Amino acid sequence: MSDIVKPRLQMTMRGGQLVPVSALYEGASSSPRLAGKGNVLSGPNMPLARSLPLLQSRSRNAVRNNAYAAGARDTYASNLVGSGIRPDWKNEAIQTLWDRWIGECDADGVNSLYGLQSLCASGQFEAGEVFTRFRFRRPTDGLSVPLQLQLIESEQLDAGYSRAMDGRLIKMGIEFDAIGRRSAYHLWRYHPHEKLTAQMNVRVPIPADQIVHVYRQTRPGQLRGVPELSSVILRLYEIDEMQDALLAKQKLSQLFGVFVKRKPGEFNEDSPENFHGELVTDGQGEEFSEFVPGGIHYLDTGEEVQFSSPGDIGSAYTDWLRSELLAVARGAGLTYEQLTGDLKNVNYSSIRAGLLEFRRRVEALQAYLMVHQWCRPIAAKWLDTAIVSGAIALEDYWELRSAYLAIDWIATKWEWVDPLKEEMADLIAVRSGFKPRSEAAAERGWDIISLDRAIAEGNQSADDNSLVLDSDPRAVNKSGTLQKDALELIKETEED
């Protein structure tokens, strides 16, 4: 029997000693610096199932009570959605019907579709995820399309509800079929943190095709979303605690006026003792024990006041706060200036560089979070419902459904520090054919059909009143010179 040759352990020199090569990854070592840091292995969902409710609660509390957290949420939503991510249907009849429906789509009757988009983005930032349920209505309800949307907070899907029963697998409230597709969401009928009796609140399985689940997936197989402030919640609370401590210190320092110390045997008739040598009281037999701002406080014989003198952050406080807020801004996905509103050390180049990086991230989130996860399934369900209900007639719809749903979703155009340069860049891009007019119009809140109609009406009004406007490209070129046709028109008018 041949001898088995064991592989030799490779060694390397470090500090004059031989060290196994396998220890070259210091991040995987057991040194004291790494003790207790990331030693527990876990999949993408186990930490979520245990931590999500508390993370959501602390994130919502931070948004309610911390100005930086509230501002971060609003900045995130306003940049992600703006005035709305709008579809270009490329079909006038569909576009007209859509424009009617967006004002009546909210099941709560509060928001338009684009208001729901903003609410969805805010909820995803604050809680990590948000659900939208399709609510089908009766034809007698008088809607242009018998469909409405109901936004549902994340807490209505219990992250701890996981089990296998009757051949079904339920993980974190989501039910899966035999091939791993989502088949249902087991939602609480009412919000579990509202004051309702246990008998009224039960779990209801909602078919997955009636739910739109919006969340940012950061690991393959991750089923639920994480609040965007998760990595910086501790810093936000510590900033609050530091500011409270400094404020308390300032208040306490203003309480002290003068302390009078008496020598043994000394008696002062102005002291707070009466003629019998007893302390003056407040009239109810209680001695004075609190300091009065700017007051004169007498001490008993042999007594003296000593104050603790902990290390003072002093002048370094501003630098400390800035470094903490830089970390918070990074964790929240914003720039420091957006988080704080501090533009003291900003110039054109620095703010543009920061905004470019931020807007790349926002454009990615718009593409795969808002458009792919939210807008596309809603538009598809809406158009299917419109066809089935007879709200619109398209004879070839079911054969060409994918073509009808090939929609361009246009986000609000970014505003820059120098808008003239951006407008000129748009003009050059459209004139050179690198950007369609429909996209440029949608970025400004127009669909191309409505824009062309408005331009035609304006031109007709100018012609009816014999106006030659400097803004009319039919009559005046970009340098302000009258076009040939306009000159001939003027000449003919003068001859008549």
Tab-separated table of C-alpha atoms in Angstrom:
chain	number	residue	atom	x	y	z
A	1	MET	CA	0.000	0.000	0.000
A	2	SER	CA	1.494	3.296	-1.099
A	3	ASP	CA	2.280	5.913	1.468
A	4	ILE	CA	-0.127	8.839	1.638
A	5	VAL	CA	1.767	12.072	1.283
A	6	LYS	CA	0.238	14.831	3.390
A	7	PRO	CA	0.339	18.319	1.862
A	8	ARG	CA	2.860	20.623	3.472
A	9	LEU	CA	1.456	23.656	5.215
A	10	GLN	CA	2.778	26.718	3.440
A	11	MET	CA	4.437	29.272	5.694
A	12	THR	CA	5.560	32.868	5.300
A	13	MET	CA	7.687	35.237	7.371
A	14	ARG	CA	6.094	37.988	9.410
A	15	GLY	CA	7.900	39.847	12.153
A	16	GLY	CA	10.723	37.302	12.118
A	17	GLN	CA	8.325	34.379	12.703
A	18	LEU	CA	6.756	31.805	10.459
A	19	VAL	CA	3.019	32.344	10.018
A	20	PRO	CA	0.600	30.065	8.102
A	21	VAL	CA	-0.402	31.485	4.718
A	22	SER	CA	-4.081	30.946	5.598
A	23	ALA	CA	-3.793	33.747	8.163
A	24	LEU	CA	-2.882	36.346	5.549
A	25	TYR	CA	-6.500	37.538	5.482
A	26	GLU	CA	-6.428	39.631	8.628
A	27	GLY	CA	-10.158	40.199	8.357
A	28	ALA	CA	-10.639	36.493	9.100
A	29	SER	CA	-8.266	36.401	12.054
A	30	SER	CA	-9.248	36.028	15.715
A	31	SER	CA	-7.255	39.020	16.945
A	32	PRO	CA	-8.624	41.095	19.832
A	33	ARG	CA	-9.392	43.909	17.401
A	34	LEU	CA	-11.950	41.693	15.673
A	35	ALA	CA	-13.360	39.936	18.728
A	36	GLY	CA	-17.148	39.686	18.537
A	37	LYS	CA	-17.355	41.367	15.127
A	38	GLY	CA	-19.243	39.384	12.516
A	39	ASN	CA	-18.509	35.986	14.016
A	40	VAL	CA	-22.031	34.642	13.403
A	41	LEU	CA	-22.730	33.282	9.935
A	42	SER	CA	-26.241	33.887	8.600
A	43	GLY	CA	-28.252	33.843	5.431
A	44	PRO	CA	-29.989	36.885	3.968
A	45	ASN	CA	-33.237	36.390	5.895
A	46	MET	CA	-32.462	35.112	9.405
A	47	PRO	CA	-31.185	38.483	10.729
A	48	LEU	CA	-34.132	40.208	9.057
A	49	ALA	CA	-36.732	37.938	10.644
A	50	ARG	CA	-35.328	38.739	14.092
A	51	SER	CA	-34.404	42.398	13.668
A	52	LEU	CA	-36.809	43.925	11.136
A	53	PRO	CA	-39.630	44.962	13.535
A	54	LEU	CA	-37.220	46.740	15.895
A	55	LEU	CA	-35.274	48.320	13.014
A	56	GLN	CA	-38.511	49.679	11.576
A	57	SER	CA	-39.668	50.987	14.940
A	58	ARG	CA	-36.390	52.798	15.595
A	59	SER	CA	-36.236	54.150	12.055
A	60	ARG	CA	-39.759	55.554	12.301
A	61	ASN	CA	-38.993	57.049	15.705
A	62	ALA	CA	-35.864	58.719	14.290
A	63	VAL	CA	-37.866	60.200	11.408
A	64	ARG	CA	-40.501	61.477	13.838
A	65	ASN	CA	-38.071	63.113	16.258
A	66	ASN	CA	-34.763	63.744	14.493
A	67	ALA	CA	-34.538	66.622	12.028
A	68	TYR	CA	-31.710	64.998	10.068
A	69	ALA	CA	-33.618	61.726	9.643
A	70	ALA	CA	-36.823	63.487	8.597
A	71	GLY	CA	-34.926	65.641	6.119
A	72	ALA	CA	-33.112	62.615	4.717
A	73	ARG	CA	-36.406	60.832	4.041
A	74	ASP	CA	-37.941	63.871	2.321
A	75	THR	CA	-34.821	64.502	0.221
A	76	TYR	CA	-34.698	60.844	-0.820
A	77	ALA	CA	-38.364	60.801	-1.907
A	78	SER	CA	-38.284	64.165	-3.666
A	79	ASN	CA	-35.238	63.180	-5.720
A	80	LEU	CA	-36.406	59.641	-6.440
A	81	VAL	CA	-39.882	60.677	-7.602
A	82	GLY	CA	-39.935	64.460	-8.007
A	83	SER	CA	-43.281	65.511	-9.430
A	84	GLY	CA	-43.834	62.003	-10.750
A	85	ILE	CA	-42.334	59.307	-12.966
A	86	ARG	CA	-44.646	59.530	-15.963
A	87	PRO	CA	-45.381	57.075	-18.782
A	88	ASP	CA	-45.220	57.917	-22.478
A	89	TRP	CA	-47.895	55.577	-23.851
A	90	LYS	CA	-47.382	56.565	-27.526
A	91	ASN	CA	-51.144	56.180	-27.981
A	92	GLU	CA	-53.375	59.217	-27.578
A	93	ALA	CA	-56.471	57.300	-26.447
A	94	ILE	CA	-54.550	55.384	-23.769
A	95	GLN	CA	-52.729	58.531	-22.631
A	96	THR	CA	-55.998	60.454	-22.280
A	97	LEU	CA	-57.611	57.657	-20.249
A	98	TRP	CA	-54.506	57.396	-18.034
A	99	ASP	CA	-54.538	61.140	-17.366
A	100	ARG	CA	-58.140	60.839	-16.173
A	101	TRP	CA	-57.446	57.826	-13.952
A	102	ILE	CA	-54.369	59.135	-12.100
A	103	GLY	CA	-56.531	61.565	-10.140
A	104	GLU	CA	-58.922	58.871	-8.909
A	105	CYS	CA	-56.570	55.921	-8.380
A	106	ASP	CA	-56.046	56.273	-4.611
A	107	ALA	CA	-58.274	53.915	-2.616
A	108	ASP	CA	-58.095	56.369	0.293
A	109	GLY	CA	-59.098	59.279	-1.932
A	110	VAL	CA	-56.188	61.469	-0.805
A	111	ASN	CA	-53.419	61.343	-3.409
A	112	SER	CA	-52.986	61.221	-7.153
A	113	LEU	CA	-50.898	58.450	-8.655
A	114	TYR	CA	-47.776	60.587	-8.404
A	115	GLY	CA	-48.572	61.407	-4.791
A	116	LEU	CA	-48.725	57.658	-4.166
A	117	GLN	CA	-45.330	57.330	-5.857
A	118	SER	CA	-43.864	59.832	-3.397
A	119	LEU	CA	-45.558	58.089	-0.455
A	120	CYS	CA	-44.197	54.755	-1.701
A	121	ALA	CA	-40.640	56.131	-1.879
A	122	SER	CA	-40.954	57.636	1.625
A	123	GLY	CA	-42.254	54.355	3.045
A	124	GLN	CA	-39.491	52.356	1.399
A	125	PHE	CA	-36.857	54.691	2.853
A	126	GLU	CA	-38.341	54.693	6.341
A	127	ALA	CA	-39.343	51.026	6.724
A	128	GLY	CA	-37.320	49.364	3.967
A	129	GLU	CA	-40.358	48.282	1.975
A	130	VAL	CA	-43.949	49.098	1.145
A	131	PHE	CA	-46.832	47.123	-0.352
A	132	THR	CA	-49.426	48.224	-2.893
A	133	ARG	CA	-52.648	46.251	-3.264
A	134	PHE	CA	-54.860	46.329	-6.337
A	135	ARG	CA	-58.475	47.043	-5.347
A	136	PHE	CA	-60.951	46.245	-8.121
A	137	ARG	CA	-64.160	48.299	-8.094
A	138	ARG	CA	-67.663	47.947	-9.485
A	139	PRO	CA	-68.602	49.669	-12.753
A	140	THR	CA	-71.228	51.579	-10.774
A	141	ASP	CA	-68.508	53.311	-8.740
A	142	GLY	CA	-68.067	55.759	-11.603
A	143	LEU	CA	-64.311	55.421	-12.089
A	144	SER	CA	-62.778	55.849	-15.530
A	145	VAL	CA	-61.138	52.436	-14.971
A	146	PRO	CA	-62.558	50.248	-12.134
A	147	LEU	CA	-59.256	49.865	-10.335
A	148	GLN	CA	-57.689	51.648	-7.367
A	149	LEU	CA	-54.452	51.313	-5.395
A	150	GLN	CA	-54.061	50.851	-1.643
A	151	LEU	CA	-50.658	51.457	-0.036
A	152	ILE	CA	-49.935	49.135	2.919
A	153	GLU	CA	-47.178	49.578	5.485
A	154	SER	CA	-44.575	46.888	6.032
A	155	GLU	CA	-45.738	46.082	9.573
A	156	GLN	CA	-48.885	44.460	8.193
A	157	LEU	CA	-46.741	41.566	6.926
A	158	ASP	CA	-45.396	39.806	10.027
A	159	ALA	CA	-41.662	39.170	9.597
A	160	GLY	CA	-41.830	36.432	12.256
A	161	TYR	CA	-44.581	34.439	10.528
A	162	SER	CA	-42.723	31.476	9.002
A	163	ARG	CA	-43.931	27.883	8.834
A	164	ALA	CA	-44.510	24.875	6.620
A	165	MET	CA	-48.029	23.453	6.563
A	166	ASP	CA	-50.085	21.363	4.153
A	167	GLY	CA	-47.236	21.327	1.663
A	168	ARG	CA	-47.011	25.139	1.703
A	169	LEU	CA	-43.946	27.120	2.715
A	170	ILE	CA	-44.438	30.493	4.367
A	171	LYS	CA	-41.336	32.591	5.032
A	172	MET	CA	-41.575	35.962	6.764
A	173	GLY	CA	-45.267	36.180	5.847
A	174	ILE	CA	-44.760	35.344	2.144
A	175	GLU	CA	-46.147	32.076	0.788
A	176	PHE	CA	-44.318	30.182	-1.971
A	177	ASP	CA	-45.504	27.509	-4.361
A	178	ALA	CA	-43.706	24.271	-5.234
A	179	ILE	CA	-41.247	25.925	-7.640
A	180	GLY	CA	-40.410	28.828	-5.350
A	181	ARG	CA	-42.662	31.509	-6.821
A	182	ARG	CA	-44.534	33.893	-4.525
A	183	SER	CA	-48.149	32.821	-4.389
A	184	ALA	CA	-49.614	34.880	-1.524
A	185	TYR	CA	-48.915	37.499	1.134
A	186	HIS	CA	-50.376	36.816	4.585
A	187	LEU	CA	-51.254	40.361	5.643
A	188	TRP	CA	-52.897	41.495	8.847
A	189	ARG	CA	-56.351	42.850	8.059
A	190	TYR	CA	-55.559	45.974	10.100
A	191	HIS	CA	-52.326	47.637	11.076
A	192	PRO	CA	-51.053	45.594	14.066
A	193	HIS	CA	-49.910	48.704	15.965
A	194	GLU	CA	-53.260	50.450	15.884
A	195	LYS	CA	-55.642	50.029	18.828
A	196	LEU	CA	-57.853	47.227	17.585
A	197	THR	CA	-58.982	44.100	19.384
A	198	ALA	CA	-57.271	40.806	18.647
A	199	GLN	CA	-60.566	39.336	17.452
A	200	MET	CA	-60.837	41.937	14.702
A	201	ASN	CA	-57.254	41.583	13.442
A	202	VAL	CA	-56.574	38.349	11.579
A	203	ARG	CA	-54.145	37.351	8.849
A	204	VAL	CA	-55.613	37.298	5.355
A	205	PRO	CA	-53.793	35.598	2.446
A	206	ILE	CA	-53.794	37.932	-0.552
A	207	PRO	CA	-52.856	36.419	-3.953
A	208	ALA	CA	-49.406	37.581	-5.017
A	209	ASP	CA	-50.677	38.939	-8.352
A	210	GLN	CA	-52.714	41.493	-6.385
A	211	ILE	CA	-49.720	42.813	-4.424
A	212	VAL	CA	-46.810	44.971	-5.566
A	213	HIS	CA	-43.874	44.600	-3.161
A	214	VAL	CA	-41.298	47.409	-3.384
A	215	TYR	CA	-37.990	46.932	-1.575
A	216	ARG	CA	-34.269	47.199	-2.257
A	217	GLN	CA	-32.705	43.745	-2.486
A	218	THR	CA	-29.041	43.783	-1.466
A	219	ARG	CA	-28.474	39.999	-1.225
A	220	PRO	CA	-29.687	37.186	-3.494
A	221	GLY	CA	-32.651	35.474	-1.873
A	222	GLN	CA	-33.461	38.439	0.403
A	223	LEU	CA	-37.234	38.470	0.914
A	224	ARG	CA	-37.856	41.706	2.807
A	225	GLY	CA	-36.461	45.224	2.751
A	226	VAL	CA	-34.295	46.988	5.338
A	227	PRO	CA	-34.778	50.640	6.393
A	228	GLU	CA	-32.301	52.902	4.611
A	229	LEU	CA	-31.187	54.330	7.968
A	230	SER	CA	-30.333	50.915	9.454
A	231	SER	CA	-26.553	51.404	9.347
A	232	VAL	CA	-26.687	54.879	10.929
A	233	ILE	CA	-29.552	54.688	13.427
A	234	LEU	CA	-27.103	54.400	16.340
A	235	ARG	CA	-25.207	57.496	15.174
A	236	LEU	CA	-28.411	59.515	14.904
A	237	TYR	CA	-29.392	58.683	18.473
A	238	GLU	CA	-25.880	59.415	19.744
A	239	ILE	CA	-25.931	62.825	18.030
A	240	ASP	CA	-29.194	63.594	19.841
A	241	GLU	CA	-27.729	62.438	23.160
A	242	MET	CA	-24.600	64.556	22.689
A	243	GLN	CA	-26.639	67.648	21.894
A	244	ASP	CA	-28.898	67.014	24.902
A	245	ALA	CA	-25.853	66.628	27.152
A	246	LEU	CA	-24.296	69.888	25.945
A	247	LEU	CA	-27.590	71.705	26.378
A	248	ALA	CA	-28.010	70.316	29.917
A	249	LYS	CA	-24.465	71.392	30.764
A	250	GLN	CA	-25.155	74.936	29.587
A	251	LYS	CA	-28.392	75.092	31.568
A	252	LEU	CA	-26.668	73.781	34.681
A	253	SER	CA	-23.840	76.288	34.417
A	254	GLN	CA	-26.347	79.141	34.449
A	255	LEU	CA	-27.821	78.029	37.772
A	256	PHE	CA	-24.820	78.967	39.873
A	257	GLY	CA	-24.437	82.485	41.200
A	258	VAL	CA	-22.603	82.952	44.530
A	259	PHE	CA	-21.766	80.431	47.259
A	260	VAL	CA	-21.100	81.886	50.729
A	261	LYS	CA	-18.910	79.818	53.078
A	262	ARG	CA	-18.900	80.640	56.844
A	263	LYS	CA	-16.032	80.124	59.206
A	264	PRO	CA	-16.616	78.085	62.372
A	265	GLY	CA	-18.483	80.128	64.982
A	266	GLU	CA	-19.394	82.905	62.578
A	267	PHE	CA	-23.014	84.107	62.515
A	268	ASN	CA	-24.441	86.405	59.865
A	269	GLU	CA	-27.817	87.961	60.441
A	270	ASP	CA	-28.352	88.081	56.703
A	271	SER	CA	-27.860	84.351	56.391
A	272	PRO	CA	-30.825	82.049	55.768
A	273	GLU	CA	-30.835	80.942	59.430
A	274	ASN	CA	-33.342	82.351	61.909
A	275	PHE	CA	-32.461	83.503	65.415
A	276	HIS	CA	-32.742	79.953	66.761
A	277	GLY	CA	-30.071	78.716	64.337
A	278	GLU	CA	-32.528	76.687	62.224
A	279	LEU	CA	-32.532	76.646	58.449
A	280	VAL	CA	-35.140	78.750	56.697
A	281	THR	CA	-37.792	76.570	55.078
A	282	ASP	CA	-40.304	77.044	52.313
A	283	GLY	CA	-43.199	77.334	54.791
A	284	GLN	CA	-44.071	73.629	54.643
A	285	GLY	CA	-41.195	72.362	56.700
A	286	GLU	CA	-39.039	71.453	53.705
A	287	GLU	CA	-35.522	72.798	53.444
A	288	PHE	CA	-34.407	74.579	50.296
A	289	SER	CA	-32.398	72.092	48.260
A	290	GLU	CA	-32.391	73.407	44.684
A	291	PHE	CA	-30.247	76.021	43.049
A	292	VAL	CA	-31.773	79.244	41.789
A	293	PRO	CA	-30.338	80.823	38.642
A	294	GLY	CA	-27.998	83.643	39.672
A	295	GLY	CA	-28.908	83.148	43.349
A	296	ILE	CA	-26.839	83.489	46.545
A	297	HIS	CA	-26.506	80.114	48.253
A	298	TYR	CA	-25.289	79.847	51.871
A	299	LEU	CA	-23.373	76.812	53.013
A	300	ASP	CA	-23.269	75.350	56.491
A	301	THR	CA	-20.107	75.493	58.567
A	302	GLY	CA	-17.542	73.105	57.147
A	303	GLU	CA	-19.479	72.531	53.913
A	304	GLU	CA	-18.207	73.245	50.445
A	305	VAL	CA	-19.404	72.575	46.911
A	306	GLN	CA	-17.469	70.451	44.470
A	307	PHE	CA	-18.392	69.811	40.855
A	308	SER	CA	-17.362	66.962	38.635
A	309	SER	CA	-15.182	68.012	35.737
A	310	PRO	CA	-15.512	65.408	32.965
A	311	GLY	CA	-13.492	65.793	29.804
A	312	ASP	CA	-14.952	68.519	27.642
A	313	ILE	CA	-15.221	68.104	23.878
A	314	GLY	CA	-15.277	71.910	23.739
A	315	SER	CA	-14.155	73.435	20.473
A	316	ALA	CA	-13.857	69.994	18.861
A	317	TYR	CA	-17.637	69.569	18.990
A	318	THR	CA	-18.223	71.132	15.566
A	319	ASP	CA	-15.647	68.881	13.913
A	320	TRP	CA	-17.039	65.839	15.714
A	321	LEU	CA	-20.595	66.662	14.628
A	322	ARG	CA	-19.521	67.176	11.025
A	323	SER	CA	-17.711	63.826	10.917
A	324	GLU	CA	-20.762	62.068	12.371
A	325	LEU	CA	-23.115	63.737	9.902
A	326	LEU	CA	-20.806	62.812	7.029
A	327	ALA	CA	-21.171	59.170	8.073
A	328	VAL	CA	-24.951	59.539	8.410
A	329	ALA	CA	-25.204	61.124	4.965
A	330	ARG	CA	-23.149	58.342	3.431
A	331	GLY	CA	-25.234	55.653	5.106
A	332	ALA	CA	-28.479	57.319	4.011
A	333	GLY	CA	-27.239	57.645	0.423
A	334	LEU	CA	-27.253	61.456	0.385
A	335	THR	CA	-24.625	64.153	0.214
A	336	TYR	CA	-23.621	66.000	3.370
A	337	GLU	CA	-25.092	69.230	1.975
A	338	GLN	CA	-28.442	67.563	1.257
A	339	LEU	CA	-28.610	66.085	4.738
A	340	THR	CA	-27.683	69.238	6.645
A	341	GLY	CA	-28.405	72.134	4.301
A	342	ASP	CA	-24.906	73.421	5.102
A	343	LEU	CA	-23.499	75.105	1.968
A	344	LYS	CA	-20.798	77.103	3.746
A	345	ASN	CA	-17.769	75.423	2.118
A	346	VAL	CA	-19.357	74.593	-1.230
A	347	ASN	CA	-18.370	75.851	-4.658
A	348	TYR	CA	-19.823	75.094	-8.093
A	349	SER	CA	-17.388	72.288	-8.888
A	350	SER	CA	-17.700	70.494	-5.541
A	351	ILE	CA	-21.490	70.615	-5.379
A	352	ARG	CA	-21.771	69.415	-8.990
A	353	ALA	CA	-19.369	66.521	-8.388
A	354	GLY	CA	-21.332	65.459	-5.296
A	355	LEU	CA	-24.675	65.732	-7.061
A	356	LEU	CA	-23.476	63.744	-10.074
A	357	GLU	CA	-22.557	60.797	-7.857
A	358	PHE	CA	-25.837	61.083	-5.945
A	359	ARG	CA	-27.897	61.282	-9.121
A	360	ARG	CA	-26.253	58.199	-10.589
A	361	ARG	CA	-27.505	56.309	-7.547
A	362	VAL	CA	-30.968	57.848	-7.825
A	363	GLU	CA	-31.234	56.983	-11.517
A	364	ALA	CA	-30.382	53.370	-10.690
A	365	LEU	CA	-33.050	53.309	-7.970
A	366	GLN	CA	-35.573	54.886	-10.328
A	367	ALA	CA	-34.888	52.182	-12.911
A	368	TYR	CA	-35.012	49.012	-10.831
A	369	LEU	CA	-36.975	50.133	-7.766
A	370	MET	CA	-39.690	52.558	-8.862
A	371	VAL	CA	-40.100	51.727	-12.560
A	372	HIS	CA	-39.458	47.973	-12.608
A	373	GLN	CA	-41.020	47.044	-9.248
A	374	TRP	CA	-43.863	49.604	-8.995
A	375	CYS	CA	-44.733	51.451	-12.209
A	376	ARG	CA	-44.616	48.573	-14.720
A	377	PRO	CA	-46.895	46.100	-12.880
A	378	ILE	CA	-49.378	48.872	-12.074
A	379	ALA	CA	-49.522	50.042	-15.692
A	380	ALA	CA	-49.994	46.456	-16.908
A	381	LYS	CA	-52.787	45.721	-14.426
A	382	TRP	CA	-54.444	49.051	-15.215
A	383	LEU	CA	-54.467	48.516	-18.988
A	384	ASP	CA	-55.695	44.911	-18.626
A	385	THR	CA	-58.537	46.151	-16.411
A	386	ALA	CA	-59.344	48.962	-18.835
A	387	ILE	CA	-59.649	46.479	-21.719
A	388	VAL	CA	-61.709	43.924	-19.782
A	389	SER	CA	-64.054	46.563	-18.358
A	390	GLY	CA	-64.595	48.206	-21.743
A	391	ALA	CA	-63.119	51.538	-20.668
A	392	ILE	CA	-61.077	51.475	-23.876
A	393	ALA	CA	-61.314	49.330	-27.017
A	394	LEU	CA	-58.165	47.987	-28.676
A	395	GLU	CA	-59.063	45.130	-31.010
A	396	ASP	CA	-55.548	43.748	-31.277
A	397	TYR	CA	-54.632	44.237	-27.606
A	398	TRP	CA	-54.198	40.618	-26.521
A	399	GLU	CA	-52.113	39.807	-29.610
A	400	LEU	CA	-49.938	42.922	-29.222
A	401	ARG	CA	-50.093	43.323	-25.454
A	402	SER	CA	-46.322	43.459	-25.022
A	403	ALA	CA	-46.088	46.205	-27.661
A	404	TYR	CA	-48.768	48.293	-25.938
A	405	LEU	CA	-46.932	47.908	-22.612
A	406	ALA	CA	-43.537	48.916	-24.054
A	407	ILE	CA	-43.765	52.225	-22.215
A	408	ASP	CA	-41.075	54.826	-21.738
A	409	TRP	CA	-41.119	56.001	-18.109
A	410	ILE	CA	-39.729	59.504	-17.803
A	411	ALA	CA	-38.558	60.937	-14.473
A	412	THR	CA	-38.569	64.634	-13.625
A	413	LYS	CA	-35.669	66.522	-15.174
A	414	TRP	CA	-32.831	67.395	-12.811
A	415	GLU	CA	-32.381	71.064	-12.021
A	416	TRP	CA	-28.787	72.265	-12.138
A	417	VAL	CA	-26.924	75.185	-10.641
A	418	ASP	CA	-26.510	76.716	-14.122
A	419	PRO	CA	-29.802	75.945	-15.945
A	420	LEU	CA	-28.788	77.824	-19.121
A	421	LYS	CA	-25.998	75.323	-19.798
A	422	GLU	CA	-28.352	72.381	-19.251
A	423	GLU	CA	-31.029	73.824	-21.525
A	424	MET	CA	-28.443	74.369	-24.252
A	425	ALA	CA	-27.221	70.789	-23.748
A	426	ASP	CA	-30.807	69.528	-24.180
A	427	LEU	CA	-31.242	71.653	-27.306
A	428	ILE	CA	-28.064	70.246	-28.846
A	429	ALA	CA	-29.006	66.657	-27.900
A	430	VAL	CA	-32.474	66.969	-29.475
A	431	ARG	CA	-31.247	68.747	-32.616
A	432	SER	CA	-28.476	66.198	-33.132
A	433	GLY	CA	-30.860	63.266	-32.694
A	434	PHE	CA	-29.327	61.879	-29.499
A	435	LYS	CA	-32.482	62.591	-27.472
A	436	PRO	CA	-36.135	62.437	-28.586
A	437	ARG	CA	-38.399	65.421	-28.027
A	438	SER	CA	-40.788	63.179	-26.113
A	439	GLU	CA	-38.149	62.509	-23.456
A	440	ALA	CA	-37.218	66.177	-23.138
A	441	ALA	CA	-40.912	67.059	-22.824
A	442	ALA	CA	-41.621	64.368	-20.234
A	443	GLU	CA	-38.699	65.579	-18.104
A	444	ARG	CA	-40.530	68.904	-17.881
A	445	GLY	CA	-43.867	67.346	-16.957
A	446	TRP	CA	-45.393	67.147	-20.459
A	447	ASP	CA	-46.420	64.212	-22.583
A	448	ILE	CA	-45.528	64.862	-26.212
A	449	ILE	CA	-49.159	64.755	-27.402
A	450	SER	CA	-50.315	67.436	-24.954
A	451	LEU	CA	-47.208	69.528	-25.639
A	452	ASP	CA	-47.692	69.482	-29.414
A	453	ARG	CA	-51.364	70.319	-29.002
A	454	ALA	CA	-50.509	73.283	-26.751
A	455	ILE	CA	-47.846	74.538	-29.188
A	456	ALA	CA	-50.260	74.237	-32.134
A	457	GLU	CA	-52.941	76.165	-30.253
A	458	GLY	CA	-50.432	78.879	-29.379
A	459	ASN	CA	-49.232	79.156	-32.976
A	460	GLN	CA	-52.785	79.338	-34.271
A	461	SER	CA	-53.614	82.098	-31.794
A	462	ALA	CA	-50.533	84.067	-32.878
A	463	ASP	CA	-51.471	83.675	-36.560
A	464	ASP	CA	-55.064	84.712	-35.942
A	465	ASN	CA	-53.831	87.912	-34.306
A	466	SER	CA	-51.057	88.559	-36.876
A	467	LEU	CA	-48.336	88.191	-34.226
A	468	VAL	CA	-44.724	87.437	-35.056
A	469	LEU	CA	-43.163	86.362	-31.754
A	470	ASP	CA	-39.485	86.063	-31.048
A	471	SER	CA	-40.242	82.656	-29.464
A	472	ASP	CA	-41.840	81.283	-32.657
A	473	PRO	CA	-39.227	79.179	-34.538
A	474	ARG	CA	-41.415	79.285	-37.680
A	475	ALA	CA	-40.815	83.022	-37.942
A	476	VAL	CA	-37.564	83.711	-36.083
A	477	ASN	CA	-34.386	81.656	-35.961
A	478	LYS	CA	-32.322	81.127	-32.829
A	479	SER	CA	-30.289	84.294	-33.448
A	480	GLY	CA	-33.436	86.428	-33.670
A	481	THR	CA	-33.416	86.859	-37.481
A	482	LEU	CA	-36.729	86.613	-39.320
A	483	GLN	CA	-37.115	83.453	-41.348
A	484	LYS	CA	-37.674	83.676	-45.143
A	485	ASP	CA	-41.352	82.718	-44.980
A	486	ALA	CA	-42.023	85.373	-42.375
A	487	LEU	CA	-40.299	88.029	-44.510
A	488	GLU	CA	-42.386	87.067	-47.537
A	489	LEU	CA	-45.539	87.196	-45.427
A	490	ILE	CA	-44.682	90.695	-44.250
A	491	LYS	CA	-43.916	91.766	-47.847
A	492	GLU	CA	-47.232	90.434	-49.128
A	493	THR	CA	-49.072	92.214	-46.324
A	494	GLU	CA	-47.397	95.530	-47.218
A	495	GLU	CA	-48.273	95.110	-50.944
A	496	ASP	CA	-51.909	94.494	-50.098
